[in-house]
Each structure stands twice: as C-alpha cells, then as structure tokens.
Short mmCIF file of C-alpha atoms in Angstrom, two decimals:
data_model
loop_
_atom_site.label_atom_id
_atom_site.label_comp_id
_atom_site.label_asym_id
_atom_site.label_seq_id
_atom_site.Cartn_x
_atom_site.Cartn_y
_atom_site.Cartn_z
CA MET A 246 92.35 153.70 170.03
CA LYS A 247 92.50 154.49 173.71
CA ILE A 248 93.16 158.28 174.17
CA SER A 249 92.51 160.67 177.07
CA LEU A 250 90.84 163.89 176.54
CA SER A 251 90.52 167.09 178.58
CA VAL A 252 87.35 168.91 178.40
CA ASN A 253 86.37 171.94 180.10
CA GLY A 254 88.92 170.78 182.89
CA THR A 255 87.92 167.35 183.33
CA GLN A 256 90.18 164.34 182.07
CA HIS A 257 87.96 161.78 179.92
CA SER A 258 89.52 157.95 178.94
CA LEU A 259 88.12 157.18 175.71
CA GLU A 260 88.52 154.01 173.43
CA ILE A 261 87.89 155.15 169.77
CA GLU A 262 88.18 154.61 166.08
CA PRO A 263 90.91 157.39 164.62
CA ARG A 264 88.12 158.03 162.37
CA VAL A 265 85.94 159.93 164.98
CA THR A 266 85.53 163.57 164.86
CA LEU A 267 86.17 165.61 167.79
CA LEU A 268 82.67 166.73 167.34
CA ASP A 269 81.13 163.18 167.55
CA ALA A 270 83.46 162.38 170.43
CA LEU A 271 82.14 165.26 172.43
CA ARG A 272 78.51 164.87 171.83
CA ASP A 273 78.29 160.91 171.62
CA ARG A 274 80.81 159.86 173.71
CA LEU A 275 80.96 162.21 176.52
CA LYS A 276 77.47 163.44 176.10
CA LEU A 277 78.40 167.37 175.76
CA THR A 278 75.47 168.22 172.94
CA GLY A 279 75.87 171.68 173.34
CA SER A 280 78.30 171.64 170.55
CA LYS A 281 75.87 171.30 167.29
CA LYS A 282 76.36 169.43 164.06
CA GLY A 283 74.98 171.79 161.22
CA CYS A 284 76.74 171.34 158.23
CA ASP A 285 79.72 168.77 159.50
CA HIS A 286 81.82 170.52 156.65
CA GLY A 287 83.40 173.73 158.70
CA GLN A 288 81.04 175.88 156.85
CA CYS A 289 78.29 176.59 159.48
CA GLY A 290 80.38 177.35 162.45
CA ALA A 291 77.74 175.44 165.19
CA CYS A 292 80.23 173.11 165.87
CA THR A 293 82.73 175.73 167.14
CA VAL A 294 85.10 174.70 170.56
CA MET A 295 88.39 176.12 171.62
CA VAL A 296 91.23 173.86 171.66
CA ASN A 297 94.02 175.69 173.92
CA GLY A 298 92.09 178.53 173.74
CA ARG A 299 92.00 179.11 169.99
CA ARG A 300 88.20 178.62 168.23
CA VAL A 301 87.81 175.80 165.71
CA ASN A 302 85.38 173.40 163.69
CA SER A 303 85.27 170.41 166.05
CA CYS A 304 83.67 168.70 163.06
CA LEU A 305 86.88 169.26 160.67
CA SER A 306 89.02 167.54 163.46
CA LEU A 307 90.01 164.23 164.75
CA ALA A 308 89.31 162.75 168.24
CA VAL A 309 92.79 161.26 168.43
CA MET A 310 94.84 164.03 167.07
CA HIS A 311 93.75 166.04 170.29
CA GLU A 312 95.33 164.54 173.60
CA ASP A 313 96.63 166.49 175.44
CA ASP A 314 95.06 169.92 174.18
CA GLU A 315 92.77 171.36 176.35
CA ILE A 316 89.01 171.38 174.60
CA THR A 317 86.24 174.41 175.87
CA THR A 318 83.04 173.60 174.90
CA ILE A 319 80.07 175.93 175.58
CA GLU A 320 79.57 173.69 178.70
CA GLY A 321 82.60 175.35 180.43
CA ILE A 322 81.81 178.77 179.67
CA GLY A 323 78.60 179.03 181.47
CA THR A 324 75.45 177.07 182.63
CA PRO A 325 72.02 177.60 182.90
CA ASP A 326 72.17 178.95 186.61
CA GLU A 327 75.48 180.79 186.21
CA LEU A 328 75.52 182.64 182.74
CA ALA A 329 78.60 183.67 181.53
CA ARG A 330 78.35 187.63 180.55
CA LEU A 331 78.59 186.93 176.61
CA GLN A 332 75.69 184.39 177.14
CA GLN A 333 73.51 187.14 179.36
CA ASN A 334 74.12 189.58 176.84
CA PHE A 335 72.68 187.24 173.67
CA VAL A 336 69.59 187.04 175.85
CA GLU A 337 69.36 190.59 176.48
CA CYS A 338 70.17 191.41 172.91
CA ASP A 339 68.06 188.65 171.64
CA GLY A 340 70.87 187.11 170.04
CA TYR A 341 69.17 183.96 168.64
CA GLN A 342 65.86 182.68 167.57
CA CYS A 343 66.06 179.09 166.92
CA GLY A 344 68.97 178.68 169.13
CA TYR A 345 70.65 175.76 167.32
CA CYS A 346 73.60 178.05 166.01
CA THR A 347 73.50 179.63 169.25
CA PRO A 348 76.18 177.49 171.22
CA GLY A 349 78.85 178.06 168.45
CA GLN A 350 78.07 181.71 168.16
CA ILE A 351 79.10 182.17 171.92
CA VAL A 352 82.05 180.16 171.97
CA SER A 353 83.28 182.10 168.80
CA ALA A 354 82.47 185.05 169.95
CA LYS A 355 84.63 184.65 173.05
CA ALA A 356 87.43 183.61 171.14
CA ALA A 357 87.06 186.88 168.74
CA ILE A 358 86.80 188.86 171.56
CA GLU A 359 90.10 187.64 172.96
CA GLU A 360 91.52 187.45 169.33
CA ALA A 361 90.54 191.61 169.05
CA LYS A 362 92.31 192.18 172.40
CA ALA A 363 95.09 190.48 171.13
CA GLY A 364 95.32 192.95 168.41
CA TRP A 365 94.78 190.45 165.25
CA PRO A 366 93.48 192.77 162.62
CA SER A 367 91.04 191.59 160.80
CA TYR A 368 90.48 191.70 156.51
CA VAL A 369 88.22 194.71 156.87
CA SER A 370 90.84 196.59 159.47
CA PRO A 371 91.59 199.89 157.82
CA THR A 372 95.51 199.17 159.16
CA LEU A 373 97.19 196.30 159.86
CA ALA A 374 99.63 197.76 162.96
CA ASP A 375 96.54 197.63 165.62
CA MET A 376 92.80 197.45 165.07
CA GLY A 377 90.73 200.42 166.18
CA GLU A 378 87.28 199.69 167.64
CA LEU A 379 85.44 196.27 167.53
CA ASP A 380 82.69 197.76 165.61
CA ASP A 381 79.85 196.33 163.76
CA GLU A 382 81.83 195.91 160.30
CA GLU A 383 84.40 193.99 162.41
CA ILE A 384 82.33 192.04 164.47
CA ALA A 385 80.60 191.06 160.97
CA GLU A 386 83.94 190.12 159.43
CA ARG A 387 85.23 188.52 162.48
CA MET A 388 82.18 185.99 162.89
CA SER A 389 81.57 185.25 158.90
CA GLY A 390 82.84 181.65 160.10
CA ASN A 391 79.02 181.21 162.37
CA LEU A 392 75.90 181.15 160.06
CA CYS A 393 72.54 181.64 161.41
CA ARG A 394 69.76 180.44 159.63
CA CYS A 395 66.99 182.83 161.37
CA SER A 396 69.40 186.05 160.64
CA ALA A 397 69.42 186.82 164.22
CA TYR A 398 72.64 188.81 163.18
CA PRO A 399 71.88 192.08 164.75
CA GLY A 400 71.11 190.74 168.17
CA ILE A 401 74.29 188.77 167.97
CA ARG A 402 76.35 191.50 166.98
CA GLN A 403 75.02 194.15 169.36
CA ALA A 404 75.24 191.15 172.46
CA ILE A 405 79.23 190.62 171.20
CA ALA A 406 79.80 194.62 170.65
CA LYS A 407 78.14 194.91 174.39
CA THR A 408 80.52 192.22 175.68
CA ALA A 409 83.69 193.41 174.53
CA LYS A 410 82.84 197.39 175.83
CA GLU A 411 82.30 195.60 179.11
CA ASP A 412 85.41 193.65 179.02
CA ALA A 413 87.55 196.47 178.11
CA MET B 136 84.75 158.17 156.19
CA ARG B 137 86.17 155.21 155.36
CA PRO B 138 88.30 153.21 158.27
CA PHE B 139 91.80 154.02 158.48
CA ASP B 140 95.30 153.80 160.52
CA TYR B 141 96.25 156.39 162.35
CA THR B 142 100.07 157.15 163.70
CA ARG B 143 101.60 160.27 165.25
CA ALA B 144 105.08 160.72 163.68
CA THR B 145 107.89 160.90 166.06
CA ASP B 146 110.16 162.89 163.82
CA LEU B 147 110.42 164.00 160.32
CA GLU B 148 112.40 160.64 159.37
CA ASP B 149 109.59 158.66 160.94
CA ALA B 150 106.65 160.87 158.86
CA ALA B 151 108.74 160.47 155.43
CA HIS B 152 109.04 156.64 156.01
CA HIS B 153 105.34 156.39 156.46
CA LEU B 154 104.62 158.97 153.45
CA SER B 155 106.95 156.77 151.28
CA SER B 156 104.67 153.70 152.10
CA GLY B 157 101.52 155.60 150.85
CA SER B 158 100.66 157.25 153.96
CA THR B 159 98.85 160.68 153.64
CA VAL B 160 100.26 163.36 155.89
CA ILE B 161 97.46 165.20 158.08
CA ALA B 162 98.16 168.33 159.50
CA GLY B 163 95.45 171.00 160.21
CA GLY B 164 93.10 168.76 158.32
CA THR B 165 90.96 171.25 157.74
CA ASN B 166 90.69 170.15 153.81
CA LEU B 167 91.62 166.46 153.72
CA LEU B 168 89.08 165.43 156.38
CA ASP B 169 86.10 167.44 154.18
CA LEU B 170 87.75 165.18 151.41
CA MET B 171 87.86 162.08 153.34
CA LYS B 172 83.85 162.95 154.54
CA ILE B 173 82.63 162.99 151.21
CA GLN B 174 85.25 160.30 149.85
CA VAL B 175 87.08 162.42 147.26
CA MET B 176 90.21 161.12 149.22
CA THR B 177 90.26 157.94 150.91
CA PRO B 178 93.73 157.15 152.40
CA ASP B 179 94.21 153.91 154.23
CA HIS B 180 96.75 155.38 156.64
CA LEU B 181 97.17 158.96 158.06
CA VAL B 182 100.32 160.10 159.64
CA ASP B 183 99.78 163.30 162.26
CA ILE B 184 102.96 165.41 161.90
CA THR B 185 100.90 168.29 164.30
CA ARG B 186 103.10 167.30 167.18
CA LEU B 187 106.86 167.26 165.70
CA PRO B 188 109.14 170.29 167.15
CA GLY B 189 110.49 172.82 165.20
CA LEU B 190 107.91 172.98 162.71
CA SER B 191 105.68 176.00 164.12
CA ASP B 192 108.11 178.38 164.48
CA ILE B 193 108.64 181.66 162.10
CA GLU B 194 112.02 182.86 162.17
CA ASP B 195 113.85 185.78 160.84
CA THR B 196 116.72 184.63 159.11
CA GLY B 197 118.68 187.55 158.39
CA SER B 198 117.24 187.67 154.48
CA GLY B 199 114.09 187.42 155.41
CA LEU B 200 111.76 185.18 157.28
CA ARG B 201 111.46 181.19 157.52
CA ILE B 202 107.80 179.82 157.99
CA GLY B 203 107.60 176.60 159.77
CA THR B 204 104.98 174.40 157.79
CA LEU B 205 103.03 173.90 160.90
CA VAL B 206 102.71 178.04 161.53
CA THR B 207 98.70 178.44 161.21
CA ASN B 208 97.49 180.81 159.18
CA SER B 209 96.41 183.00 162.19
CA ASP B 210 99.41 182.93 163.35
CA LEU B 211 101.19 183.98 160.59
CA ALA B 212 98.88 186.78 159.53
CA GLY B 213 99.28 188.11 163.20
CA ASP B 214 102.68 188.14 163.35
CA THR B 215 104.17 191.64 163.29
CA ARG B 216 107.02 191.17 160.93
CA VAL B 217 104.24 190.09 158.76
CA ARG B 218 102.15 192.69 159.23
CA ASN B 219 105.00 195.06 158.66
CA GLY B 220 107.30 193.97 156.51
CA TYR B 221 104.72 191.58 153.96
CA PRO B 222 100.92 193.06 154.69
CA VAL B 223 100.00 191.81 151.31
CA LEU B 224 100.05 187.99 152.90
CA ALA B 225 98.89 189.39 156.09
CA ARG B 226 95.89 191.04 153.81
CA ALA B 227 95.38 187.62 151.95
CA LEU B 228 95.37 185.12 155.19
CA LEU B 229 92.78 187.22 156.53
CA ALA B 230 90.99 187.19 153.22
CA GLY B 231 90.73 183.30 153.38
CA ALA B 232 88.40 181.40 155.11
CA SER B 233 87.00 182.21 158.59
CA GLY B 234 88.57 182.72 161.85
CA GLN B 235 87.97 178.99 162.92
CA LEU B 236 89.78 177.86 159.95
CA ARG B 237 92.53 179.95 160.23
CA ASN B 238 93.39 179.04 163.48
CA LYS B 239 93.91 175.49 162.15
CA ALA B 240 95.10 175.43 158.68
CA THR B 241 98.70 175.56 158.27
CA THR B 242 101.21 176.89 155.91
CA GLY B 243 102.26 173.76 154.05
CA GLY B 244 98.73 172.38 153.85
CA ASN B 245 97.51 175.90 152.78
CA PHE B 246 100.05 175.20 149.82
CA LEU B 247 98.98 171.99 149.08
CA GLN B 248 95.01 172.44 149.44
CA ARG B 249 92.91 170.77 146.99
CA THR B 250 91.00 172.71 144.01
CA ARG B 251 87.32 173.71 144.93
CA CYS B 252 85.96 172.82 141.26
CA PRO B 253 82.25 171.49 142.54
CA TYR B 254 82.75 168.49 140.18
CA PHE B 255 86.06 167.59 142.25
CA TYR B 256 84.00 166.77 145.24
CA ASP B 257 81.19 165.39 143.32
CA THR B 258 82.01 161.86 143.06
CA ALA B 259 78.79 160.88 140.66
CA MET B 260 80.53 163.25 138.07
CA PRO B 261 83.50 162.77 135.61
CA CYS B 262 86.65 164.37 136.73
CA ASN B 263 90.16 164.42 135.22
CA LYS B 264 91.63 165.49 138.61
CA ARG B 265 89.85 163.09 140.69
CA GLU B 266 89.91 160.13 138.03
CA PRO B 267 92.13 160.40 135.75
CA ASN B 268 90.54 159.65 132.04
CA SER B 269 86.91 159.79 133.31
CA GLY B 270 86.29 163.35 131.34
CA CYS B 271 85.71 167.24 132.66
CA SER B 272 82.71 168.07 133.70
CA ALA B 273 83.55 171.65 134.48
CA GLN B 274 83.52 172.44 130.54
CA GLY B 275 80.35 172.82 129.24
CA GLY B 276 79.00 172.39 133.10
CA ASP B 277 79.17 175.01 136.03
CA ALA B 278 82.73 176.75 135.87
CA ARG B 279 81.53 179.72 138.05
CA MET B 280 85.00 178.52 140.19
CA CYS B 281 86.96 177.47 137.76
CA ALA B 282 90.16 178.67 136.22
CA ILE B 283 90.79 180.72 133.13
CA LEU B 284 94.29 180.61 132.67
CA GLY B 285 96.67 178.11 132.60
CA THR B 286 93.88 175.45 131.68
CA SER B 287 94.05 172.40 129.56
CA PRO B 288 91.18 170.62 127.41
CA GLU B 289 91.69 168.10 130.54
CA CYS B 290 90.99 170.13 133.05
CA ILE B 291 90.18 173.76 134.48
CA ALA B 292 90.10 173.63 137.80
CA ALA B 293 91.47 176.84 139.93
CA HIS B 294 93.70 176.89 142.84
CA PRO B 295 91.97 178.37 145.80
CA SER B 296 94.40 179.41 148.27
CA ASP B 297 94.55 183.52 148.91
CA MET B 298 97.67 182.69 150.73
CA ALA B 299 99.73 181.11 148.00
CA VAL B 300 98.65 184.00 145.83
CA ALA B 301 100.24 186.53 147.84
CA MET B 302 103.19 184.46 148.49
CA ARG B 303 103.95 184.53 144.56
CA ALA B 304 103.99 188.23 144.18
CA LEU B 305 106.72 188.02 147.13
CA ASP B 306 109.02 185.70 145.77
CA ALA B 307 108.51 182.95 148.38
CA GLN B 308 110.61 179.72 147.94
CA VAL B 309 109.70 176.21 149.76
CA GLU B 310 111.76 174.41 151.81
CA VAL B 311 111.36 170.54 151.05
CA ARG B 312 112.43 167.62 153.10
CA GLY B 313 113.47 164.43 150.88
CA ALA B 314 113.12 160.93 152.04
CA ASP B 315 116.79 160.91 152.26
CA GLY B 316 116.90 163.59 154.48
CA GLU B 317 118.37 166.09 152.10
CA THR B 318 116.59 169.54 152.02
CA ARG B 319 115.83 171.12 148.88
CA MET B 320 114.54 175.03 148.26
CA MET B 321 111.93 175.48 145.08
CA ALA B 322 110.79 178.56 143.60
CA LEU B 323 107.07 178.04 144.82
CA ASP B 324 105.79 178.37 141.08
CA ASP B 325 107.86 175.04 140.67
CA LEU B 326 105.87 173.53 143.02
CA TYR B 327 102.35 173.32 141.05
CA HIS B 328 102.59 171.50 137.88
CA LEU B 329 99.91 173.00 134.96
CA PRO B 330 97.13 170.47 134.49
CA GLY B 331 98.05 169.65 131.16
CA ASP B 332 97.20 165.90 130.21
CA ARG B 333 97.63 164.52 133.82
CA PRO B 334 95.42 166.85 135.90
CA ASP B 335 95.96 164.27 139.02
CA ARG B 336 99.58 164.98 139.04
CA GLU B 337 99.28 168.52 141.04
CA TYR B 338 102.57 168.97 142.83
CA ALA B 339 106.37 168.58 141.93
CA LEU B 340 107.01 166.82 145.06
CA ASP B 341 108.81 163.50 144.60
CA LYS B 342 107.87 160.37 146.82
CA GLY B 343 108.52 160.57 150.67
CA GLU B 344 109.12 164.40 150.23
CA ILE B 345 107.81 166.83 153.07
CA ILE B 346 107.40 170.98 152.79
CA ILE B 347 109.05 171.63 156.04
CA ALA B 348 108.93 175.55 155.57
CA ALA B 349 107.97 178.45 153.37
CA HIS B 350 111.03 181.32 152.91
CA LEU B 351 109.97 184.81 152.19
CA PRO B 352 112.90 187.18 151.02
CA ALA B 353 113.89 190.33 153.14
CA PRO B 354 111.12 192.78 152.87
CA SER B 355 110.86 195.73 150.04
CA PRO B 356 110.63 198.80 152.19
CA ASN B 357 108.73 201.54 150.43
CA THR B 358 106.34 199.00 148.29
CA ARG B 359 102.76 199.39 148.43
CA GLN B 360 100.91 196.55 148.56
CA THR B 361 97.48 195.50 148.23
CA TYR B 362 95.27 192.15 148.59
CA ARG B 363 91.88 192.53 146.46
CA LYS B 364 89.52 190.09 146.42
CA VAL B 365 86.08 189.31 145.07
CA ARG B 366 83.79 187.26 145.61
CA ASP B 367 80.25 186.26 145.93
CA ARG B 368 79.61 187.41 149.34
CA ALA B 369 81.22 189.70 151.42
CA SER B 370 83.28 187.58 153.76
CA TYR B 371 84.46 183.65 153.80
CA ALA B 372 84.32 182.55 150.08
CA PHE B 373 86.87 181.54 147.66
CA ALA B 374 87.87 184.25 145.69
CA LEU B 375 86.21 184.68 141.66
CA VAL B 376 89.10 187.04 141.32
CA SER B 377 91.75 188.15 143.59
CA VAL B 378 95.29 190.30 142.84
CA ALA B 379 97.82 190.68 145.10
CA ALA B 380 100.12 193.73 144.21
CA VAL B 381 103.23 195.02 145.24
CA ILE B 382 104.52 198.53 143.79
CA GLU B 383 107.11 200.58 144.18
CA MET B 384 106.70 204.02 142.73
CA GLY B 385 109.84 206.03 141.56
CA GLU B 386 110.30 209.60 142.27
CA ASP B 387 109.65 210.59 138.90
CA GLY B 388 106.07 209.02 139.24
CA LYS B 389 106.73 206.16 137.12
CA ILE B 390 106.22 202.74 138.33
CA ALA B 391 109.64 200.97 139.50
CA ASN B 392 108.90 197.98 139.96
CA ALA B 393 105.78 195.69 140.03
CA ALA B 394 104.84 192.01 141.28
CA LEU B 395 101.62 190.68 140.59
CA ALA B 396 99.98 187.69 141.07
CA PHE B 397 96.22 186.27 140.58
CA GLY B 398 94.00 184.15 142.36
CA GLY B 399 90.51 182.51 141.18
CA ILE B 400 91.39 182.72 137.76
CA GLY B 401 94.54 180.52 137.56
CA THR B 402 95.17 176.72 137.55
CA ARG B 403 97.94 177.67 140.15
CA PRO B 404 98.59 180.76 142.12
CA TRP B 405 98.94 182.97 138.66
CA ARG B 406 101.77 185.39 137.94
CA ASP B 407 102.96 186.54 134.33
CA PRO B 408 106.08 188.24 133.91
CA GLU B 409 104.89 189.68 131.08
CA VAL B 410 102.26 191.56 132.92
CA GLU B 411 104.67 193.45 134.99
CA LYS B 412 107.18 194.21 132.16
CA GLU B 413 104.02 196.16 130.54
CA LEU B 414 104.18 198.36 134.14
CA ILE B 415 107.88 198.83 134.65
CA GLY B 416 108.94 201.99 134.09
CA SER B 417 105.63 203.63 132.72
CA GLU B 418 103.29 206.58 134.31
CA PRO B 419 100.33 204.93 136.18
CA SER B 420 97.26 205.58 133.52
CA ASN B 421 93.62 203.55 133.50
CA GLU B 422 95.06 202.80 129.76
CA LEU B 423 98.21 201.76 130.73
CA PHE B 424 96.61 199.53 133.44
CA ALA B 425 94.12 198.08 130.52
CA LYS B 426 97.05 197.18 128.49
CA ALA B 427 98.45 195.33 131.27
CA ALA B 428 95.29 193.27 131.61
CA ASP B 429 94.68 192.31 127.94
CA VAL B 430 97.95 190.90 128.56
CA LEU B 431 97.42 189.22 131.55
CA LEU B 432 94.37 188.16 129.42
CA ARG B 433 95.99 187.33 126.16
CA ASP B 434 95.50 183.43 126.48
CA ALA B 435 92.31 183.17 128.42
CA TRP B 436 89.96 179.68 128.24
CA LEU B 437 86.42 181.19 128.78
CA GLU B 438 83.79 178.87 129.24
CA GLU B 439 80.22 180.50 128.91
CA SER B 440 80.09 179.91 133.11
CA ASN B 441 83.05 182.10 133.84
CA ALA B 442 83.46 184.35 131.28
CA PHE B 443 82.56 187.21 133.47
CA LYS B 444 85.93 186.54 134.90
CA ALA B 445 87.62 187.97 132.10
CA PRO B 446 85.89 191.63 132.49
CA LEU B 447 86.01 191.07 136.58
CA ALA B 448 89.87 190.45 136.41
CA LYS B 449 90.21 193.31 134.03
CA ARG B 450 88.33 195.91 136.37
CA THR B 451 89.92 194.16 139.65
CA LEU B 452 93.20 194.73 138.26
CA ILE B 453 92.66 198.09 137.11
CA SER B 454 91.17 199.00 140.25
CA ALA B 455 94.15 197.58 142.46
CA LEU B 456 96.57 199.09 140.53
CA ARG B 457 94.86 202.85 140.67
CA ASP B 458 94.62 202.27 144.29
CA VAL B 459 98.36 201.27 144.70
CA THR B 460 99.60 203.65 142.39
CA GLY B 461 98.18 206.73 143.78
CA LEU B 462 96.17 207.37 140.47
CA SER B 463 92.63 207.23 142.55
CA GLY B 464 93.72 209.49 145.29
CA GLN B 465 92.57 206.20 147.46
CA ASP B 466 94.77 205.08 150.32
CA HIS B 467 93.49 201.59 150.08
CA TYR B 468 96.94 199.92 150.42
CA ASP B 469 99.45 199.01 153.18
CA MET B 470 103.22 200.05 153.05
CA GLY B 471 105.78 197.30 153.14
CA ASP B 472 108.24 198.55 155.68
CA ALA B 473 111.35 196.99 157.15
CA ALA B 474 110.06 193.89 159.28
#
C-alpha cells in the first residue's frame, strides 16, 4: 500500500504492507530509531510516540491506520544540541541507566504532564473532580505503562516532577 | 504477523458488508494486533472503522449518556459527565491498562476484548476457546488469572475488562447495528455467552452486527460509588478480583439500593441479583457483608491455583462495602451526582 505519514512535521511517502507496525515503519523505513522495540506487545512502553498529541504504543498500531495523523517521536522533542527541558531534567536527575527505555519514558512523560494539565484524574487521585499536585504517587501511576529494567524510577519521577513544576 | 488485506471502511454499511463476508473489524487494535502477532488470531482481512464519523461522541440523551463505540477509554474516563455522574466507571477505566493503551483502546473494543488466560495465548497448548474440542489446559494448570464463577468443564477463562464491570453495575445497554442497517439495544449481560460447551462462541452478535454505542441510564444522585481492584502489582495489571459498587443509603441507615458487579472472577463481567437482594433493606454490618459474599460464591468452581480467589473476593467485597456504606468510617468512595 502507498501511504503518507506525517512525522515530526515532515511528510513521508511510503510503500508498505498493511502488517507493518507504526514502530517498524518509523525505525526501519524512516530510520527514526529513537523509538525502541522492547517487548513489541504494548507492555513496556519503549516504543511510545504521540499521535495527534496523545501517547500511544507504536508497536500495537498499524502504520497504514495513521495516514493524516500527526506523529511525534523522541526525535521531534529535542536534539543532542538542543535538549528539551524534560530531557535536560532526565540528565540532571539521573533518570536512566542503560538508556534503552529513555526515549519512551520521555515521550510518555511529556504527554502525561499534558494530561495532568488538562485535569485528567488518575486511579490514585483522591477525587475525580480535579487532580491535585502531580506528586510521586500520581507520577508513578501515570507512568506505569513505561518499564525500566535498570529501575531508575526515582530519578525518572524526579525529572518529571521538576519539569511539571517548571511548566506550571 | 500473517499477511492480511486491509480496507478502510467508507461507512457503516460498507463495514457491515465486509464483516458479513468474513472480515475482522479493527479500531484501537491494542488487543487484536497483540493476538495477531502471536497468531492466536489470523484474520485474512481487516476492516478499519476508525475514520467513520459519528462514532466518537459522548451525547447526553436526556435520559443518560450515549457513548460512541470509538470513544477511547481515556476520553471516557476524562469526560466530566462521567466523572460526576458515573464515578465508578471513571475509576474502573483508570484502573485498566496504561496511559498509552487507554488513549487507543475503544469502548466497543473493550467490551469485545479476549480473555488473558495464558493458555489461550499459548498456541502450543490445548484451549477450547481458541480451538474447540482441543481441551482446557487451565484446569489442573495455572489458573491464577482464570474465573471461578460461570465456568464450565470446557472453559474457565475470565473476562478481563474493568470498564465492562462498572458498566454492568450501572445497567449499561449496548446498541448494535445489524447487517440490514437496523439497530437494536441489548442489556450488556446479554452480549456475553457463558462458556458452556462452546467457549469459542463468546458474544451474542449475529453475522455482520457491529456495536455502535453503549448507553448509560440517567445517573443516580446520592449514590456512593467505588471500584476496588486487587492485582499482582500496584498498577497496569489485570484484576485478580475487582468490585464495582453503587450503593444508596437510606435515611434510616439501611441500604436502600445496591448494584454490584465483579471482575477477575467471572467468565463474563459478573453480576448476581441474589447478592444485592441480601443487602437491600438491611443495616450495614460485617456479618451481612460476609453473608452476601457467601451468596456470591455459592457455586464457585475452584482450581488449586486459584482457590485463593474465593477468600480474596470475600474480603474485597467486605472491604468495599464497609467503605461505601460508611461502616469503616473511611470515605473511600466517590459520590454519584447529577451529570
């Protein structure tokens, strides 16, 4: 099938089979290898990208279903020369060890901060009317779709809390 | 994944036509694609309904909410009418899956998601649901994630949804469009077959029928609602046991009304009117709640590896009821107010 994908503001034309996942299209065809393949079953979150501003598992998504969608990958969030504030805070707070899950953590965290700003409660929010502070427990719950086998969770949560506070 | 043809449906009629000729509908795809990767599901043809207009809206019908089949789990949980009027549903949705999955998973797809029985996923093992008459590996095997209510000698697979459990407690109905274009409403309970001797036949849907919406009745003000979920880790895990409770307390301190549904323990989202009868009109007490739990579990089928679910379900029900009736003194519930 011939499709066009809009990734980080750039339009790409692709000839692909329907069974190619969005993750494989990004990594193997567009050479955007920041998004990682961890479990390939939606359990680890290493493949997290944003589709129209919402975080999703790109491994559980067919590329052909995302024509006309706006896709944002880690490459669209910052560059080594120009890190986004969230990326800077991951560095400052030691929010990683091996780094494999980090792109997914950062894309997911960026979306999670936006979700909290929009007032979306979580399962641990005391009331559903509005959510209070984005504290440690809230961040842990909201980031439970991203695993870190090195268990750098304390640093990850700190980096997210710091960014949310700077954003506010 | 096996190769397949892909079609983007132009309208519901087109989708129904494809469905009638053997296609599989894809929407969020979070469960279907997972199953296709491990070849538990091997459709030759997928019909994509995500671009169809009018299926992604939550409408106030005057007598409740009509929730389009493509409304995502996160949009439904975030909707202020749901948070205010049906908090048990918002909590159940937020208890399910992860932020990423909730952004993709749809209402209709959540109803129709497949069991997480490990043997359904393992194509090297017998499974009557996956392959009729091949046997049930869960019985005598690892049945930790399996059901104890509504089971049959052929199958003990649990329905894994959180959302559908809350919907059961709220008396939700499902709007289904037939291949002929006519729509019908069915109680959520009627959507699911018990496994019986044909666990592969899961839904009471005719060929070409598509779920187009879920309907919630008008919210019940002054109800106390909670969704209590017990699982193997604090977040992002399927329920071992879950309880959706919608309780109305009378001014006399007695339970005026009760709607209870259970997840993790039933072959379908489980509701048992006998349990509710036990509670209605009585004063809250530990003894009453224990008795209600015994009624719930009267026909439980326990495997060695999931026998723990009977005492766990009992304790979870007692704990949830203690909170929503005020017996515990803990305000661990949400108030259902007018949406």
